[in-house]
Amino acid sequence: MKNKVLLFSFFSLLLFFGACGPDNEPEDEMPVAGDLENIEYNPQDFNIVVPDSFPTILGIGAGDITVDGVNLGRHLFYDPILSEDLSQSCSSCHLPMGSFTDNLAVSTGIDGIAGKRSSMSLLNLVYNDQALFWDGRSATLEEQALLPVEDVVELHNTWPEVIDRLQNHDDYPEMFRKAYGILDRSEITKELAADAIAQFEKTLVSSGKSKYDRILRGASFYSDDEVAGRDMYFDKESDDLPDAECAHCHGGMLFTTDEFFNNGLDGVQSVLDFDDIGLGMVTQDTFDYGKFRAPTLRNIANTAPYMHDGRFETLEEVVDHYFSGGHLNPTIDPLMNDLRAKSGDFTEDHKRQLIAFLKTLNDPAFMENPDYQSPF
Amino acid sequence: MKYLNMFFVAIMVIAFYGCPSDPIEGAGDLELQFQAEFDGQPFFINEEYTFPSGRKVRFSQFDFFVSNLSTRLNGDGAGTTDLSEVDFVDFTGSMLNPIDASESQVNSINLPIGDYENISFMLGLSEELNAKTPNDSDLGESNPLRKASHYWTDWNGYIFMKIQGSADFNDDGVIEADESFIYHTGKTENAQSVSLAANFSITKDQKTSQSLNVDLSDVFFSEGGEERFDMNGIRSVHADGTIIAKIMEGAAASIKMN
C-alpha cells in the first residue's frame, strides 16, 4: 500500500506538466525508455472460487490469471478511455446489476447507432472455451475483448489511439508493469489490454448463493410451484406434468452447454429469409442458418429483454413462446416440433410454476459482489 | 484410400490403461476407428438417405459412448487387453468444429504382437461410469464424461446415444420442417454388450487398422427390412424405456467388424 502511494506520487511528478487536464486526456510526452523497471513486479495467482457443485475450471495455468492482471482488467472494463469520445466503456452495455447485460433489446454504441443484437450476460464465461457471442464468431475472451473497441456500433475507436492513451496515462503504465512485468510503457499492446480484460471477465462466476444452489446443498427448500417448475424443466419422468424440454438445450450445472439451436423464433419458408442467420454466418452452412447459442439461464430474471434481438420483454412471453412450440422454419429444432405437438397440454399454472423455478436461479450476490463493481 | 479416409471417424481413444509407459517388447500399433454407414454406404450428417421402407431420412446428429473396450488374443488362456475405459464416438462434432473427415485423427494403441480374435465393449456406459457426473473433479481434462451436453439430470446418468434428424413421415416425397425426430437413450440397463469376432494381427513395430462399422439404417430396420418401432408415431424419446431398449439393441446389432 505504502509502495503504491509512493509510486503514485512518482508518476504524478513524472507527468506533472501534462497531467493538468481531465483524467483521461492523452499525453503527448514521449515515453522514457525503461521507465517502469523500478516498479516491483511480483505477480500473485488469482484464485477463482467456484461453487462446490460446479465443474473444475480447465485450461488456466499458473500465472495466467493474477491479482494485478484482474485489477488492470477491471479498470479497463469500466474505463471510457477505450471509446473514441470517452463516453462509453464495456460496462455501458455490460452492467453488474443486469448480470452484465444492459437490459436493452439491442445495444447502442457511442454514436447512438443501435446494433442488431442484444447484449449478453458475462456470467461464467470462464467455462466457455470455444464459442462466444450469439453466433459463436469469437473463440476466446482474449480474442473477443479486441473487438468492441473498433466496432462502429460499440466503442468506435482504434487500438492505436487507445494504446497511445494508455501509454501516456498517469496510472496504466504502472498497472501494466505490475500485471505483465513490462519494462517500458511502449510495451503496452492491445493484446495485453485484451488479456487483462479477459482475466477480469474470467472471475465473473456464480456466487453459489442462488436458491437453486442452496437447495443443492440442502440449505433451502423449493416451494410447490418451484418444484413443479423444476420437474417440467428437467422432464421428470412419471409425474403428471408435461415435459417442457428446457434442460435439453439449457442443461448442466451452468444451465447452458454452449450449443447452437434454432428455437423457432421466426416462421420462414426458406433459410434465405432469416433476418439474422446467426451461426450460419460463421459456418456458412445452410443447415446452421437461424441457429443461435442457447445462453445460460442462471440469473435469467435479471437479464430481460430476451433472445438475440431482445424481442421478448418478460419471462412470461418467453415461456408462452416455448409452450406454443414456436414458428416453423427450415432449421427448427426437433424439440420445438415436439413442444408444438403437445402445446395443448400446457396451462397458465404450468407457466407460473416454470417461471417460479427459473427465479430460483437468481443470483443477487453475484451482481452485488464488490470485486465486480467499478473501481472508479 | 484417400476417399475412404473421408468418412472414417476416429474413436477418441484416450487409452487410460492402453498406453504402457514402457514399450512392450514385440509390440505394434492398433488403429481403431468407428465408421458410420447408411445401408452399407458412407454416412454424412445432413445428407439425404432412403430407409428400406422407401421413406427419405436425414440425420443432423449422431453420437454415442462406448465403454470398457478390450481385445483378446487368439488361443487358449490368452488374456484380454483393455483398450480404453470410455470413448465418445462422434459423427457430428460441435457446431463450430464439425467432424470433417480430413481432420479426424486416428489414435493408436500399442499392443503385444499376435493374432487377435475378438473385440468387445459396452455400447453405452457401464454402471460404474454412468454413476459419474460431468462435474466430478476426478475426470481428466479430455475425459468425454465431462460432456454436460450428454448428461441427463433426471436419470442421474448420461445420454448414451443421440440420434436426431428429419424424415418424410407423411411419405409425400419431401422432408418438411415439422417432420423431425429426436432420440436420446440412456440408463444402465439399456447399455448393450457387444462382442465381435476379430481377425487382425499385430506385427512388430507395424500399424494395423481395424474399423467397426455402425449402420444407421440397421439401427431402425431389422435385417428383414422391418421397422424396429414406429418412428412416425414416436418421434421423440428420452423417457420410454422400451423404445430406448429397441434403439440400443438396433444400434448394437448394426455394428460389424469391417
XYZ file of C-alpha atoms in Angstrom, chain A residues 6-212:
207
model
C 4.923 6.229 -3.359
C 4.668 5.083 -6.914
C 1.623 7.118 -7.446
C 3.469 10.214 -6.315
C 6.357 9.265 -8.538
C 4.084 9.170 -11.536
C 2.212 12.273 -10.621
C 5.550 14.014 -10.509
C 6.741 12.463 -13.716
C 3.673 13.527 -15.570
C 3.109 16.675 -13.640
C 3.257 19.040 -16.560
C 0.969 17.139 -18.822
C -1.360 15.946 -16.127
C -3.407 19.049 -15.600
C -6.260 18.201 -17.973
C -9.091 15.786 -17.208
C -8.002 12.367 -16.003
C -8.155 10.531 -19.265
C -6.668 13.161 -21.528
C -3.982 11.595 -23.697
C -0.442 12.717 -23.097
C 1.901 13.886 -25.766
C 5.066 13.341 -23.803
C 7.484 10.779 -25.258
C 7.828 7.658 -23.140
C 11.153 7.300 -21.370
C 12.973 4.072 -22.221
C 12.903 1.530 -19.413
C 10.819 3.833 -17.311
C 8.961 1.087 -15.443
C 11.911 -1.057 -14.383
C 11.964 0.183 -10.829
C 8.358 -0.720 -10.125
C 8.072 -4.008 -8.327
C 6.795 -6.915 -10.423
C 5.601 -9.667 -8.150
C 2.644 -11.475 -9.733
C 0.350 -13.458 -7.425
C -2.026 -16.025 -8.894
C -5.670 -15.057 -8.607
C -7.730 -17.927 -7.285
C -11.144 -18.088 -8.950
C -13.545 -19.518 -6.407
C -16.403 -21.514 -7.899
C -19.334 -23.127 -6.090
C -18.642 -26.721 -4.957
C -21.149 -28.217 -7.351
C -19.552 -26.538 -10.381
C -17.146 -28.219 -12.771
C -13.468 -27.534 -12.235
C -12.156 -24.804 -14.470
C -9.808 -26.134 -17.098
C -7.052 -24.551 -19.077
C -5.835 -21.985 -16.583
C -2.214 -22.406 -15.656
C -0.003 -20.742 -13.072
C 0.499 -17.087 -13.918
C -2.413 -16.941 -16.370
C -4.656 -15.001 -14.017
C -3.046 -12.738 -11.467
C -4.313 -10.318 -8.857
C -2.743 -7.411 -10.708
C -3.964 -8.675 -14.072
C -7.538 -8.847 -12.833
C -7.241 -5.426 -11.265
C -5.963 -3.931 -14.510
C -8.693 -5.683 -16.490
C -11.353 -4.393 -14.156
C -10.126 -0.827 -14.631
C -10.062 -1.179 -18.398
C -13.522 -2.756 -18.400
C -15.021 0.225 -16.609
C -12.923 2.950 -18.209
C -14.437 5.048 -21.047
C -10.870 5.691 -22.189
C -11.487 2.801 -24.574
C -14.141 4.679 -26.531
C -13.440 7.316 -29.130
C -15.252 10.159 -27.339
C -14.583 8.912 -23.787
C -18.310 8.336 -23.305
C -18.657 4.550 -23.104
C -16.885 1.600 -21.610
C -17.529 -2.115 -21.758
C -19.665 -1.597 -18.672
C -22.023 0.711 -20.561
C -23.524 -2.390 -22.154
C -22.489 -4.926 -19.515
C -23.689 -3.670 -16.131
C -23.332 -5.744 -12.977
C -26.930 -5.090 -11.978
C -28.143 -6.637 -15.227
C -25.948 -9.712 -14.721
C -23.573 -7.826 -17.049
C -26.164 -7.043 -19.726
C -27.633 -3.587 -20.392
C -31.287 -4.652 -20.112
C -31.971 -3.186 -23.545
C -33.417 -5.014 -26.534
C -30.431 -4.068 -28.669
C -27.363 -2.155 -27.548
C -26.474 1.323 -28.729
C -22.861 2.430 -29.208
C -21.185 5.793 -28.766
C -22.606 7.234 -31.969
C -26.143 6.427 -30.922
C -26.340 3.753 -33.611
C -28.266 0.699 -32.453
C -26.681 -2.663 -33.113
C -28.834 -5.572 -34.222
C -28.137 -7.801 -31.244
C -28.899 -7.743 -27.546
C -26.066 -7.544 -25.047
C -25.115 -10.819 -23.335
C -24.565 -11.757 -19.736
C -20.897 -12.284 -18.912
C -21.651 -14.867 -16.219
C -19.466 -17.995 -16.051
C -17.714 -17.341 -19.358
C -14.555 -18.839 -17.913
C -16.156 -22.180 -18.808
C -16.724 -21.242 -22.433
C -13.669 -22.032 -24.444
C -14.964 -22.184 -27.949
C -17.942 -20.104 -28.942
C -18.662 -16.608 -27.734
C -21.396 -14.273 -28.984
C -24.898 -15.252 -30.073
C -23.438 -16.702 -33.258
C -20.218 -18.165 -31.880
C -17.981 -15.975 -34.023
C -15.328 -15.475 -31.371
C -13.476 -18.364 -29.808
C -11.853 -16.868 -26.729
C -12.345 -13.972 -24.343
C -8.900 -12.669 -25.275
C -9.876 -12.579 -28.929
C -13.325 -11.169 -28.132
C -12.055 -8.294 -25.993
C -10.225 -6.847 -29.005
C -13.454 -6.370 -30.949
C -15.711 -3.825 -29.155
C -13.055 -1.095 -29.269
C -13.122 -0.885 -33.049
C -16.754 -1.886 -33.564
C -18.567 1.065 -35.133
C -21.763 0.348 -33.211
C -19.854 -0.021 -29.946
C -16.789 1.931 -28.792
C -15.891 3.067 -32.333
C -12.267 3.800 -31.614
C -8.966 2.486 -32.956
C -6.485 0.404 -30.993
C -3.507 2.648 -31.845
C -5.439 5.543 -30.303
C -6.319 3.517 -27.195
C -2.739 2.291 -26.798
C -1.491 5.856 -27.138
C -3.849 6.964 -24.375
C -2.851 4.062 -22.137
C 0.882 4.538 -22.652
C 0.594 8.175 -21.712
C -1.796 7.711 -18.828
C -0.970 8.533 -15.213
C -1.746 5.116 -13.789
C -1.997 2.483 -16.516
C 1.713 2.044 -17.284
C 2.320 1.096 -13.659
C -0.632 -1.266 -13.698
C 0.601 -2.961 -16.890
C 4.032 -3.288 -15.327
C 2.592 -4.968 -12.250
C 0.400 -7.271 -14.295
C 2.826 -8.211 -17.045
C 6.302 -7.188 -15.948
C 6.856 -4.902 -18.932
C 9.930 -2.718 -18.619
C 8.725 0.195 -20.614
C 5.373 1.825 -21.292
C 5.974 1.387 -25.017
C 5.449 -2.337 -24.414
C 1.750 -1.797 -23.699
C -0.108 -3.529 -26.517
C -3.712 -4.232 -27.402
C -3.053 -7.919 -26.779
C -2.038 -7.213 -23.190
C -5.050 -4.959 -22.699
C -7.375 -7.618 -24.075
C -5.710 -10.283 -21.939
C -6.269 -8.203 -18.810
C -9.928 -7.606 -19.645
C -10.309 -11.343 -20.226
C -8.682 -12.053 -16.862
C -11.263 -9.855 -15.160
C -14.114 -11.470 -17.095
C -12.950 -14.920 -16.056
C -13.506 -14.005 -12.422
C -17.219 -13.374 -13.071
C -18.623 -16.647 -11.775
C -21.796 -17.602 -9.926
C -21.752 -16.930 -6.204
C -23.265 -20.292 -5.302
C -25.808 -18.412 -3.197
C -28.800 -18.640 -5.531
C -31.757 -20.508 -4.101
C -31.100 -23.305 -6.611
